[in-house]
Every structure is written in structure tokens, then in C-alpha cells.
Coordinates of C-alpha atoms in Angstrom, one line a residue:
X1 CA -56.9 -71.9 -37.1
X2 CA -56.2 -68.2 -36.2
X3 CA -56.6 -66.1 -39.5
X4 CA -56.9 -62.3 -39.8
X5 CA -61.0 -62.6 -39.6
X6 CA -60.3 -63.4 -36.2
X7 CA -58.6 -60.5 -34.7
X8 CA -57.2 -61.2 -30.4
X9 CA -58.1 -58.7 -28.1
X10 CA -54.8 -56.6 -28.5
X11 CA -52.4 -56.0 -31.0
X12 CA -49.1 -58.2 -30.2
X13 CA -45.9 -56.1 -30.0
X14 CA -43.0 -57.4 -31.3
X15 CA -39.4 -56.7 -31.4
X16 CA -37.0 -56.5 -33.8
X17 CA -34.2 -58.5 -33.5
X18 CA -31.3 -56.1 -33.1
X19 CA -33.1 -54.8 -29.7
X20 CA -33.5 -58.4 -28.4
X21 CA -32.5 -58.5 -24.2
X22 CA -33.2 -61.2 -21.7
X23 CA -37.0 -61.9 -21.0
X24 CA -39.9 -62.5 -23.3
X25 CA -40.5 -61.2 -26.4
X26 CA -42.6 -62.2 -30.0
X27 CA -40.7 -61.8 -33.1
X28 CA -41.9 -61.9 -36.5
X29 CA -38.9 -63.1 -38.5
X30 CA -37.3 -65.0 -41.9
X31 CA -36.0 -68.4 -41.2
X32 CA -32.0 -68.4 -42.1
X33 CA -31.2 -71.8 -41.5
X34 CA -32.9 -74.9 -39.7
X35 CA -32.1 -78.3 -39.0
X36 CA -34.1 -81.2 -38.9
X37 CA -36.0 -82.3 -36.0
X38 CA -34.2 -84.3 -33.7
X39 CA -34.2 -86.7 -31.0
X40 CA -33.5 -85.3 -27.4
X41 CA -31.5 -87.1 -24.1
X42 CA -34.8 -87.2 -22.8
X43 CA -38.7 -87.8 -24.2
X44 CA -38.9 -85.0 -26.5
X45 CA -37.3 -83.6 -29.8
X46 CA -35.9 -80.5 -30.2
X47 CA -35.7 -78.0 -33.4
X48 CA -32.8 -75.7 -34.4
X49 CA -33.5 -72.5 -36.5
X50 CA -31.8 -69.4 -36.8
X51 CA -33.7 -66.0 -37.6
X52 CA -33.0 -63.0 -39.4
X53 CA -34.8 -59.5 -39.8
X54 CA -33.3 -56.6 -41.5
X55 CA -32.3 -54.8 -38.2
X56 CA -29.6 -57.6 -38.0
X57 CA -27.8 -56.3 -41.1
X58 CA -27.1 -60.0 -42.4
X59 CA -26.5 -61.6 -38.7
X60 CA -29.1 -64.0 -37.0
X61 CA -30.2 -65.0 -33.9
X62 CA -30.5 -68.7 -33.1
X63 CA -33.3 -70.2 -31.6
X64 CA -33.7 -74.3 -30.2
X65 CA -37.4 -75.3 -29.9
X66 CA -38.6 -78.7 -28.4
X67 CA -41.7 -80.5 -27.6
X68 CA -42.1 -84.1 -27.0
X69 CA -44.5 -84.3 -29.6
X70 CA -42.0 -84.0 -32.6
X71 CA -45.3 -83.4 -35.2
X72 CA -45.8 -79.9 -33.2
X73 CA -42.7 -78.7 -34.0
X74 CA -42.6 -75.3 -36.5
X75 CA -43.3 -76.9 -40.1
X76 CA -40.9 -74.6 -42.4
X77 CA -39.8 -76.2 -44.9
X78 CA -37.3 -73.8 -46.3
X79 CA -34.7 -70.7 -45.4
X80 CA -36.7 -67.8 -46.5
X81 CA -40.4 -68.8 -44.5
X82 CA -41.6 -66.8 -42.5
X83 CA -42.3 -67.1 -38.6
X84 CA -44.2 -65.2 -36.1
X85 CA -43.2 -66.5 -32.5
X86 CA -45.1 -65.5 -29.5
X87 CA -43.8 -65.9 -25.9
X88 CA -40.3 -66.6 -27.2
X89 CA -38.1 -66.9 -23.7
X90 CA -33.9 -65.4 -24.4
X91 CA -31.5 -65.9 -22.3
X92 CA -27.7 -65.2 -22.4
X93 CA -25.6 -68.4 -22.2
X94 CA -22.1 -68.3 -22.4
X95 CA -21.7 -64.7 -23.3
X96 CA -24.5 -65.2 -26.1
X97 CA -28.4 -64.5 -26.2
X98 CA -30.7 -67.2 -27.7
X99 CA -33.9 -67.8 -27.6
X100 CA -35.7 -71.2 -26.7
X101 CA -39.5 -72.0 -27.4
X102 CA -41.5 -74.7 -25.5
X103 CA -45.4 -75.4 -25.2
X104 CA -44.3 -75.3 -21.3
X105 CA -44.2 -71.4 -21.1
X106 CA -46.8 -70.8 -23.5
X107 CA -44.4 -70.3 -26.4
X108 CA -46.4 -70.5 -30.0
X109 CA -45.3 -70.2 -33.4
X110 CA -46.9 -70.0 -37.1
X111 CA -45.0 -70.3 -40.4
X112 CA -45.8 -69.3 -43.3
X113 CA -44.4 -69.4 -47.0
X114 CA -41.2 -67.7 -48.4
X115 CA -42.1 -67.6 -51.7
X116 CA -42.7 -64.2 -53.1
X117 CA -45.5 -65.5 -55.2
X118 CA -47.5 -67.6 -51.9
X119 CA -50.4 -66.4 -50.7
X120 CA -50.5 -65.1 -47.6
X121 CA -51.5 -68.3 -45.8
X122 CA -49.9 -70.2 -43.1
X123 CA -48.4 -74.0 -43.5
X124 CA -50.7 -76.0 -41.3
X125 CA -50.3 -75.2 -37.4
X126 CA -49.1 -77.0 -35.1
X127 CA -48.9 -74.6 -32.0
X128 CA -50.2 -71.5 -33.9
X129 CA -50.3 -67.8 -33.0
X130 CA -53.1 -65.6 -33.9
X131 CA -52.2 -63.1 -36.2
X132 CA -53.6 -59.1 -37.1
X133 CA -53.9 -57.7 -40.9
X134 CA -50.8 -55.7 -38.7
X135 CA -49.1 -58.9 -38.5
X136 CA -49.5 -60.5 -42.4
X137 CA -48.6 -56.5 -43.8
X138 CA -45.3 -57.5 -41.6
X139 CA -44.9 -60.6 -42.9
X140 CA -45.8 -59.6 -46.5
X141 CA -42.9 -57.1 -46.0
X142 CA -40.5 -59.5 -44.8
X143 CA -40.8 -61.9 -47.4
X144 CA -40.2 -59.2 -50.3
X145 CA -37.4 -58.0 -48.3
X146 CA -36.1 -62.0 -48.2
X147 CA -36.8 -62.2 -52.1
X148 CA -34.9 -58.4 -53.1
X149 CA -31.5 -58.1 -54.5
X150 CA -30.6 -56.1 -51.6
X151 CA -30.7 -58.4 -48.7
X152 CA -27.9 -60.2 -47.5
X153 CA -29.4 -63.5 -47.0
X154 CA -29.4 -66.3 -49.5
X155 CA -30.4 -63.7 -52.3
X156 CA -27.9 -65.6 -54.4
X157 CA -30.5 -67.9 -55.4
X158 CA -32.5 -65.4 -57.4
X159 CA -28.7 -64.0 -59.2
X160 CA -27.9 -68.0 -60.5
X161 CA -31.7 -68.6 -61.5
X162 CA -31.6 -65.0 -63.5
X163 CA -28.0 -65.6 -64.7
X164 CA -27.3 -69.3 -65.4
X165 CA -23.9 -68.3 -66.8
X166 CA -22.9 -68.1 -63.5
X167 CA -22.5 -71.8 -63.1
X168 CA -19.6 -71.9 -65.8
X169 CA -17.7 -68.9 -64.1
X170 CA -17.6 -71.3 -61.0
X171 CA -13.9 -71.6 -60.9
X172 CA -12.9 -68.2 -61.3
X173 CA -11.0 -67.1 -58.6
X174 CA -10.7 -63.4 -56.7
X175 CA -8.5 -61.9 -54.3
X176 CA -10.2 -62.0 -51.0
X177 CA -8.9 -58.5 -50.4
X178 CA -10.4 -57.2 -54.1
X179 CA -14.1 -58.1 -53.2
X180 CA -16.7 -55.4 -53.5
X181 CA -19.7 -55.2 -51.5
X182 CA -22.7 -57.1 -52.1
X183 CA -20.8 -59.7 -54.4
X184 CA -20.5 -63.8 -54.2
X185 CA -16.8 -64.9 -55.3
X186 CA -14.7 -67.8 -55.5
X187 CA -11.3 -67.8 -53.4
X188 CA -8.0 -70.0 -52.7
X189 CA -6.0 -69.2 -49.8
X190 CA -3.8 -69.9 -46.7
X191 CA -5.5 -70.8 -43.0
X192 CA -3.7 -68.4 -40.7
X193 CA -6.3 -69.0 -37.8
X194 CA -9.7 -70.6 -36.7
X195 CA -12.1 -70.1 -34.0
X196 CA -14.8 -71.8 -32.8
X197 CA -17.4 -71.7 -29.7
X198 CA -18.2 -74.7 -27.3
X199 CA -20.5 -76.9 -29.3
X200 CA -23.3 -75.8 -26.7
X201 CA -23.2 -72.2 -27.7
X202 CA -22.7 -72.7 -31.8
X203 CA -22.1 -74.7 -34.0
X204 CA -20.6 -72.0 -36.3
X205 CA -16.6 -71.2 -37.3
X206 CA -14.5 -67.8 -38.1
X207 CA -11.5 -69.1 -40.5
X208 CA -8.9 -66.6 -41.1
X209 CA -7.1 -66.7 -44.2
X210 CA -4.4 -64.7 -46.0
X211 CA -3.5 -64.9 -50.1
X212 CA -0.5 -63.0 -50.2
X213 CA 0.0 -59.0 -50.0
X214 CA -3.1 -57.6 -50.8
X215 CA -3.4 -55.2 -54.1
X216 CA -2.3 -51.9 -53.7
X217 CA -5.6 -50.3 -55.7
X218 CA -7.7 -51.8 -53.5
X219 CA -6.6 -49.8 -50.0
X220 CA -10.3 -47.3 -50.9
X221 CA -12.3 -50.5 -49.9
X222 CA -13.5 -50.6 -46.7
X223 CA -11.9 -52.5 -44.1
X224 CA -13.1 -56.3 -43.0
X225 CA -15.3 -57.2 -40.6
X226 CA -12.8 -59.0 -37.7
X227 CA -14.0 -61.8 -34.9
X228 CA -12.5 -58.7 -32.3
X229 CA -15.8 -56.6 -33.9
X230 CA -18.8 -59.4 -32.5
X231 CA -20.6 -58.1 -29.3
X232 CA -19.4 -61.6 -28.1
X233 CA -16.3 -62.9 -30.0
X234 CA -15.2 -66.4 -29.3
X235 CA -12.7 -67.1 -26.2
X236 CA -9.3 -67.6 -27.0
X237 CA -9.9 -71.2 -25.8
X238 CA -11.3 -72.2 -29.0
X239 CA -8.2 -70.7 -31.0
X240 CA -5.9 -72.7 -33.7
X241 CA -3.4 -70.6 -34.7
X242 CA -0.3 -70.6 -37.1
X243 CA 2.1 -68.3 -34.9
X244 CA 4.3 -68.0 -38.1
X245 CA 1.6 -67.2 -40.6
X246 CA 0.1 -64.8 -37.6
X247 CA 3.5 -63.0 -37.6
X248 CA 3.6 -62.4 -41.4
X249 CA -0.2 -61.5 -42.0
X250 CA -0.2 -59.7 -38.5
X251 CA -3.3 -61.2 -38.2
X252 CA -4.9 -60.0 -34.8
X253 CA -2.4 -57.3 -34.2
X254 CA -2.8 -53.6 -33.3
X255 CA -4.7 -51.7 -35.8
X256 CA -1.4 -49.5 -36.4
X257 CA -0.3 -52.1 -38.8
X258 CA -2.0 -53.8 -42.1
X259 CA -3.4 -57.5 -41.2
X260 CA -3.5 -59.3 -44.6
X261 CA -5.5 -61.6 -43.2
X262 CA -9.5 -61.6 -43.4
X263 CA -11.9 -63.2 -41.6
X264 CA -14.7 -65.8 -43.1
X265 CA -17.4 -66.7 -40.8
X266 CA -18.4 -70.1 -41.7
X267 CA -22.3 -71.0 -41.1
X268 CA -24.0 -74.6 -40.1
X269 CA -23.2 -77.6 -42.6
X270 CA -20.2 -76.0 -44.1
X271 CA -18.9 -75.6 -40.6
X272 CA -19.2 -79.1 -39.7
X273 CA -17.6 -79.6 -43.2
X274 CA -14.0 -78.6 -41.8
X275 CA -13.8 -79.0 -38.1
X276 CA -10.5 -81.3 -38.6
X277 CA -8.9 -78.6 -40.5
X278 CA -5.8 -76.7 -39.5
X279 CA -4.2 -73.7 -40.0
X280 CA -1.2 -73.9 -42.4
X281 CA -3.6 -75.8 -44.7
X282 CA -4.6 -74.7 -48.0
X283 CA -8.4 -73.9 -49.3
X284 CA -10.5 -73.2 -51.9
X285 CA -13.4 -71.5 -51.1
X286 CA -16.9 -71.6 -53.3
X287 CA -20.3 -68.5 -53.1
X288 CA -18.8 -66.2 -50.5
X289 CA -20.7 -63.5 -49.9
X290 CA -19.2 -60.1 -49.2
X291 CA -21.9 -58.2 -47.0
X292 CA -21.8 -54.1 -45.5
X293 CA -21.7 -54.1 -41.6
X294 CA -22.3 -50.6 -40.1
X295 CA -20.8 -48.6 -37.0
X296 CA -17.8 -48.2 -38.3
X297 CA -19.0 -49.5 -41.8
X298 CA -17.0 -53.0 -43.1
X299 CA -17.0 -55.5 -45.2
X300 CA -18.3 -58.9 -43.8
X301 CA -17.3 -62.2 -45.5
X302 CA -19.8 -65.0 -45.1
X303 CA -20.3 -68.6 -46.4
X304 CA -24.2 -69.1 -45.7
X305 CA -26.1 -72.4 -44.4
X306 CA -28.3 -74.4 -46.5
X307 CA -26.6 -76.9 -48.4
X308 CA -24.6 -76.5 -51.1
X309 CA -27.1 -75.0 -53.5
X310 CA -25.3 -72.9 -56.1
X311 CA -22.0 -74.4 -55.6
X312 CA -21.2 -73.4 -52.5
X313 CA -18.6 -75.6 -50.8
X314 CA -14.8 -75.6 -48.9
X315 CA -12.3 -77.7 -50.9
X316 CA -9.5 -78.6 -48.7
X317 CA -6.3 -78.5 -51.1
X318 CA -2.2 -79.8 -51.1
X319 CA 0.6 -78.0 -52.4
X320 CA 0.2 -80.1 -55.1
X321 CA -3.8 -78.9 -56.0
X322 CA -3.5 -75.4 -55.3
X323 CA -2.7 -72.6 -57.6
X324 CA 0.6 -71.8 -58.8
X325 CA -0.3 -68.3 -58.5
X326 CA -1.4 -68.9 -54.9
X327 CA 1.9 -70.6 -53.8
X328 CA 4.1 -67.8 -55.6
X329 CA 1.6 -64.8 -54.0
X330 CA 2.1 -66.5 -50.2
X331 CA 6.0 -66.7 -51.4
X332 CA 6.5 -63.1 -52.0
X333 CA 3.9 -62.2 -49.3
X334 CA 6.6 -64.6 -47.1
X335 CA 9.5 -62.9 -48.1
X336 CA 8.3 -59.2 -47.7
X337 CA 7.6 -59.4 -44.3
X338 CA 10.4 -62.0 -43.0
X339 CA 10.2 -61.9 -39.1
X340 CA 12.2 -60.2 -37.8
X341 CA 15.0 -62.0 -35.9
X342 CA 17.4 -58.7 -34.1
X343 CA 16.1 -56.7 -31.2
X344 CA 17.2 -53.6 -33.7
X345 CA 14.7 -52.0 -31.9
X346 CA 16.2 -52.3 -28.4
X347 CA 19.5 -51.3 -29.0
X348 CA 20.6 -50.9 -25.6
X349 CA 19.6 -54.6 -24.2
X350 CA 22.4 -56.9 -24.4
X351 CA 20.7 -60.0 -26.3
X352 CA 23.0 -63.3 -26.3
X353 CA 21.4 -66.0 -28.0
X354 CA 21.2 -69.2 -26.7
X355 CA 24.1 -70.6 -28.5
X356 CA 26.3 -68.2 -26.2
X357 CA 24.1 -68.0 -22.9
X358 CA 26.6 -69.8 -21.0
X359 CA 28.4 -66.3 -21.1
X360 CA 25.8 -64.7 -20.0
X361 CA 27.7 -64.2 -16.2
X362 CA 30.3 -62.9 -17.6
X363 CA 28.8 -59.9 -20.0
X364 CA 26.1 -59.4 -16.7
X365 CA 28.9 -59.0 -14.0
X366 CA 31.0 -56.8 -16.1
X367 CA 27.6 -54.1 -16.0
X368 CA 27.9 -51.7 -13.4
X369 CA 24.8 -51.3 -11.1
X370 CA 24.0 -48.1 -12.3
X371 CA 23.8 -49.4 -15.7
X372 CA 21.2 -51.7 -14.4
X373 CA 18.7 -49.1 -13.1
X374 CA 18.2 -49.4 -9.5
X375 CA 20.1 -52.8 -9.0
X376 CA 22.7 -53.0 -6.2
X377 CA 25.8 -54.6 -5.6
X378 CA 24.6 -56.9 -3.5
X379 CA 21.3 -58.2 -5.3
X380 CA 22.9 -58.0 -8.6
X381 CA 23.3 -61.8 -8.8
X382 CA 20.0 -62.9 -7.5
X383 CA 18.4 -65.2 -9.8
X384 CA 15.6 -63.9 -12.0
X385 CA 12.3 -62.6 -10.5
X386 CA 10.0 -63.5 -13.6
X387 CA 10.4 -65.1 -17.1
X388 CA 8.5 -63.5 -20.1
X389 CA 8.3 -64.2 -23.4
X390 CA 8.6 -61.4 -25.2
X391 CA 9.3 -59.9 -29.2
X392 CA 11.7 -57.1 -28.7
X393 CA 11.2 -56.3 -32.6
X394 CA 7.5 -55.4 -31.6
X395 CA 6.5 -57.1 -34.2
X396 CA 4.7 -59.8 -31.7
X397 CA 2.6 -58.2 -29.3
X398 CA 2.4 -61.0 -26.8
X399 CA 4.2 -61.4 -23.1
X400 CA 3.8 -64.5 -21.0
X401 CA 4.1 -64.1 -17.8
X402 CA 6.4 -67.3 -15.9
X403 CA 3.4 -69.1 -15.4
X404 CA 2.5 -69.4 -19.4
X405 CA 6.3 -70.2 -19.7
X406 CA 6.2 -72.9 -17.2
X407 CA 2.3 -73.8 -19.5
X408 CA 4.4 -73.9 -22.5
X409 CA 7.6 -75.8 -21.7
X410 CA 5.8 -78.5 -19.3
X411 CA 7.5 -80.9 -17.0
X412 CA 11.3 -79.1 -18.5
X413 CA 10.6 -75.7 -16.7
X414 CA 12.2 -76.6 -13.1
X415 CA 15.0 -77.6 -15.2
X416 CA 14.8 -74.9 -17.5
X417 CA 14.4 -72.3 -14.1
X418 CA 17.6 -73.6 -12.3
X419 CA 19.9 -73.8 -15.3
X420 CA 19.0 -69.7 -15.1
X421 CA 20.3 -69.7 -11.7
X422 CA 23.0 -71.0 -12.0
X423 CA 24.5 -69.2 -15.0
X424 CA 23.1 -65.8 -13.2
X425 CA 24.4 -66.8 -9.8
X426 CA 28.2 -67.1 -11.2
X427 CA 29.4 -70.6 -11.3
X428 CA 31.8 -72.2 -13.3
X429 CA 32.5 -72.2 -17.0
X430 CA 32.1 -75.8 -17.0
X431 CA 28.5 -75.5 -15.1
X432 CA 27.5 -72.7 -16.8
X433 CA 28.1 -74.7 -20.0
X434 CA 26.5 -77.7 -18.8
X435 CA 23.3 -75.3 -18.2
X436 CA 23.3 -73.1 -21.2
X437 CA 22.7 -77.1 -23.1
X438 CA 20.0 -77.9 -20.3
X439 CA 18.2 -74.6 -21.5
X440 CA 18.8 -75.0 -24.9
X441 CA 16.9 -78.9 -24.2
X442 CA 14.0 -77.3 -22.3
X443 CA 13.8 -74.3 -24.8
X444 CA 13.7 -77.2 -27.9
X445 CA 10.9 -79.5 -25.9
X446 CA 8.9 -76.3 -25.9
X447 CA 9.1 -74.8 -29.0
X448 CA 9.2 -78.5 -31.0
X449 CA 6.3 -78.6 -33.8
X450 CA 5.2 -75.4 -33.0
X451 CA 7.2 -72.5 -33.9
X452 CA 11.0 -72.3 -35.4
X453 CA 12.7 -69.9 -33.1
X454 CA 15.4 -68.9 -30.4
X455 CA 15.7 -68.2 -27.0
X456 CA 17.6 -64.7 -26.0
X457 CA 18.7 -63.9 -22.7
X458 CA 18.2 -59.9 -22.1
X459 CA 19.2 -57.8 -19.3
X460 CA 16.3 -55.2 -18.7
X461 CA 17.7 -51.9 -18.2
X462 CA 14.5 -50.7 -16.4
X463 CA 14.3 -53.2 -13.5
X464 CA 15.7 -55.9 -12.0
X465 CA 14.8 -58.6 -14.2
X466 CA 16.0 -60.8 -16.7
X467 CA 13.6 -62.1 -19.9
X468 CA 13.8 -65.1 -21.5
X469 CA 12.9 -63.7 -25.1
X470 CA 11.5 -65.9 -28.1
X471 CA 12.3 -64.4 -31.9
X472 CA 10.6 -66.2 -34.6
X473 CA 13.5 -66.8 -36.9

């Protein structure tokens, strides 16, 4: 075994994790979170662990070793060991760096105790690394660093063993937006949103959540670390989204306007814990940790990996478990910022909603072409060049060009599509009516089980076309 008696030729270099890039590199890190070997599609087994150092500022960086022997896999045996990793290969996949360790390109590793009171002796090796008196001052450094109040990973251990009082204040609850820095709370709250990554790129979730307006006296804390703030946030592919709850928290909107929502980045086995979950649905929240994030500075809100030491867990709750006080909070919160059904904003588009679009002819042929921008007399009943989805008010900063229309609404758009034409092309009452229910059928198959709104008809003033216009209401 390689000790510090036995010193290689030349010092390693190693990198810290925040400057990690494509390539090589050796590492000397703290072990986050691993998961038990496991078999592989092929001969071998293969290890998951993520890393941390403190040039990550709480985040990690995951890593998948394999070896088809599974007894030469790293032996840590708990988050907070230590591991120096030589010849670690990282690569981006999907968008994301990781690192992957094999015996094939020379990759070797060494572990060695968390505990701030271990000597400074590796487990046994399986495929170990030399190591400098350099090296084991690193590792000493690391481990204290693991083992102060100050870091931001897993030091709730040492706060529950020092303060077993803790334990009965399990059930107190806080206001997600009230949370200082630094501190593990409790919370119940709302699912607006949650995203997830292809299974192949992480296991991990962001749940967005929302507990009513946020205090007033709280608006000199610093703002919350978002999804939109990771170097590589997750596509909109893996989105489940409440678009009512998103229109009253403005979760995801510009940063003009106050998003009562706030983002929890879920870790490993609590992840796995609520993959079926959707938003709409209430939770209770146990050991969230509120952690700084820098440039601009933020507040982070985690639940860690490791099991559920110290209570830390997701309770999925009913109307009937939750707080009363959390049901009257998303009430008010409701009724303060209804969604705005008028296009007050607009005030010089004609907006006829669907109830009255068969008339829609009539108030368009009685505009002048001059009213209608560059229109001419002659093209001023051609059918509609494009279909948006729109909020006027906005208050809903999405568009959707025809195609998403004809996404959302399916095998009823053709239908949809020429009942336009033929209200905009001037046929009879009776057909126009006869349309007017066709689109109302379309609109209904489209918007069924997903949001509660109408369709407006507007007349752009700025162009020739015509918008199809969906108003939460």
C-alpha cells in the first residue's frame, strides 16, 4: 500500500472541482452521496458517487465507476470520506460534465475516513493512489471542512447530535420565503412545478412550490436560487407544470414581477421518493437546508441524499391532512392575484369571446382598411395567416406559434382551422354559427383537464393577422 513514506516521483496536481472541463484530471474530494454497487447490462458493476469540495459552494459533481470485479470498487462507507481519484476521465453528456473512473484508462482511487477523529489512514485499497504528506494535509483539510458548522453539506448531523431538542421541534413549520441562511426547516406547501433530467443524466428533481404571499418583512432576504440560474438547467421536456398555479405565483416569469414560488432541488433517494407526484398536490417537507449561492448571491434550498437520518423526508398530503393555515394562505394568495380575464391592457383590439365569435365577420368587415394597418380591400377577408396563443393582459408571457396550436388541440385543429375561414371569409349567419360551436368543440378538446379558460378572437391592429387568444379565467 502507497503511504506517505513512499513519496512518487512528482507531486500530483489536482483540481478543484469548480474548474473541472473535459479531459483528465485527479481530484481530492468529500463523498456527498453514493449508492451501492451494482450490477451492470454487461460483466461488470458499476458505483455511483457524487463529490463535493468547497469550490462548489454546496453543489457536487457526480461521478459512475465500474470494474467487473465489484470487490475493487472505492470502499467508502459513508457521505463525508474522503477520496483522492487519479486519472479521473469527464466528459459532457447531455449538456452536463461527469466524470467516469475505470481500471481500463488507468483510473485509481483511495478512500479514506470522514470522521474528524480517524487517523489519517486509508480503508483498505482496492485500486489505490499513492499519496504525498501534500496530499493527507489536503485531505486532513477537507475532512474538518466536512465536520465545521460552516459547510453546506450534511453538517446537520453534528446540530441534532449537539441539540437533541431538535427532534421534538420536528413539526414546526416555516414559511419557505422566511428562511435565513444556513438553517434546516420544516415546510408545507403547494407543487406549482417539477423538473427532472433523463434518467441517464440524473437522477435528481427541482420541485417548485408556493405557500401563499410571501411576508412582507421578509423582502431584505436575498432572493432564491431558480432552476433558470444552473450552468445547465433541465429542458423543458422534463417539465410538469400547473399553468394556473404558474399564473398566480408567476413562477418562471420575467424578473419585473415577484415569483412566490421557490425552488427545492431534491437529491438521490428523496427524489426517487416522489417521481409520481404532480403539481397541484400538497407537501410537507422535513431538514431543508437553506444554503448561500454566490454571483449574484441567493439563497439555495436543498433536501440532501443519505437517507432519512434526522428526519428528513417528503410527506405527500390531501386537503384533508394539510394545514388549515396552509389552505387559507394559498386562498388569499388565490384571490389576490386572480388572473386576469380582460385584455384591459389592449384597449384598442376588438376581443369577442367565443360565445359571440360567430359575429366575428360582421364587427371585422365593418373596420376600414386603414384601421387595420396596411390591409387592403381586397385581402381583407383572407383567412388568417398564423394562430398564436397569446395573454393580452401580459400577465402570461407565452406565444405558440400555429404549430404548438395544432400540438395542443390534436386531431380537432383542421377543424378548428376551417371553422376560422369560414367565419373570416363571410358566409352565412347560419354557417358562421355552425362554426363558432365547431371552434368552441375544438377549443374544449384542447383545453379539457388542463387549464379553465376561453378562446378570444382579436383583430391585430399591427398586421394582417388574426390571434386566437387563451385567458385563464
Amino acid at each position: 500500500m502507497a503511504s506517505s513514506d513512499v513519496q512518487p516521483q512528482n507531486q500530483y496536481e489536482f483540481t478543484d472541482l469548480r474548474n473541472i472541463t473535459e479531459g483528465r484530471h485527479n481530484v481530492i474530494a468529500v463523498v456527498k452521496f453514493f449508492k451501492p454497487p451494482k450490477k451492470t447490462r454487461g460483466s461488470g458493476f458499476s458505483m455511483f458517487v457524487s463529490i463535493s469540495d468547497p469550490s462548489l459552494k454546496g453543489d457536487k459533481f457526480s461521478v459512475t465507476i465500474i470494474n467487473n470485479n465489484v470487490e475493487k470498487l472505492p470502499p467508502i462507507r459513508s457521505p463525508g470520506d474522503i477520496v483522492i481519484m487519479h486519472r479521473l476521465s469527464v466528459s459532457d453528456f447531455r449538456g452536463r460534465l461527469q466524470g467516469y473512473g475505470s481500471e481500463s484508462i488507468g483510473f485509481a482511487v483511495t478512500v479514506f475516513p470522514g470522521a474528524i477523529d480517524s487517523l489519517l489512514i486509508p480503508y483498505e485499497p482496492t485500486s489505490a493512489c499513492t499519496f504525498t504528506d501534500v496530499d493527507l494535509s489536503r485531505v486532513k483539510e477537507l475532512r474538518n471542512w466536512y465536520n465545521s458548522p460552516d459547510c453546506p453539506l450534511e453538517k446537520e448531523g453534528l446540530q441534532l447530535l449537539n441539540h437533541p431538542e431538535v427532534e421534538q421541534d420536528m413539526h414546526n413549520l416555516s414559511r419557505i420565503h422566511s428562511v435565513k441562511l444556513n438553517s434546516f426547516f420544516n415546510t408545507e406547501a403547494q407543487v406549482v412545478a417539477i423538473y427532472s433530467y433523463p434518467s441517464e443524466v440524473s437522477n435528481d428533481l427541482i420541485l417548485c412550490i408556493w405557500d401563499g404571499e410571501p411576508p412582507n418583512d421578509n423582502l431584505h432576504l436575498l432572493p432564491f436560487y431558480k432552476h433558470s440560474d444552473l450552468e445547465h438547467p433541465p429542458s423543458p421536456d422534463g417539465l410538469l407544470m400547473d399553468p394556473r398555479l404558474s399564473c398566480i405565483t408567476k413562477h418562471s416569469f420575467s424578473s419585473e414581477v415577484v415569483d412566490w414560488s421557490v425552488c427545492v432541488f431534491i437529491f438521490d433517494e428523496h427524489a426517487e421518493s416522489i417521481r409520481s407526484l404532480k403539481p397541484g398536490a400538497f407537501v410537507r417537507l422535513f431538514n431543508l437546508h437553506c444554503i448561500p449561492k454566490y454571483n449574484p448571491d441567493k439563497r439555495k434550498v436543498e433536501m440532501h441524499g443519505g437517507g432519512h437520518r434526522y428526519g428528513r423526508r417528503i410527506e405527500v398530503l390531501t386537503e384533508e391532512t394539510a394545514s388549515m393555515d396552509l389552505l387559507e394562505r394559498l386562498r388569499l394568495g388565490e384571490m389576490s392575484r386572480r388572473p386576469i380575464n380582460a385584455a384591459s391592457l389592449w384597449p384598442d383590439m376588438n376581443c369577442l369571446p367565443v360565445m359571440t365569435i360567430a359575429q366575428f365577420y360582421e364587427v371585422f368587415n365593418k373596420r376600414k382598411s386603414t384601421d387595420l394597418g396596411s390591409i387592403s380591400e381586397s385581402s381583407s377577408l383572407s383567412p388568417p395567416s398564423r394562430i398564436r396563443l397569446a395573454d393580452v393582459s401580459g400577465r402570461m408571457p407565452v406565444v405558440v406559434s400555429t404549430s404548438g396550436v395544432e400540438a395542443l388541440i390534436g386531431t380537432h385543429f383542421p377543424s378548428l382551422h376551417a371553422c376560422l375561414r369560414t367565419i373570416l371569409n363571410g358566409a352565412t349567419a347560419e354557417e358562421r354559427a355552425e362554426a363558432a360551436e365547431a371552434i368552441k368543440e375544438a377549443w374544449s378538446a384542447c383545453i379539457d383537464g388542463w387549464v379553465d379558460a376561453r378562446l378570444l378572437a382579436l383583430q391585430n391592429n399591427c398586421n394582417d393577422e388574426f390571434e386566437m387568444v387563451y385567458l385563464d379565467g
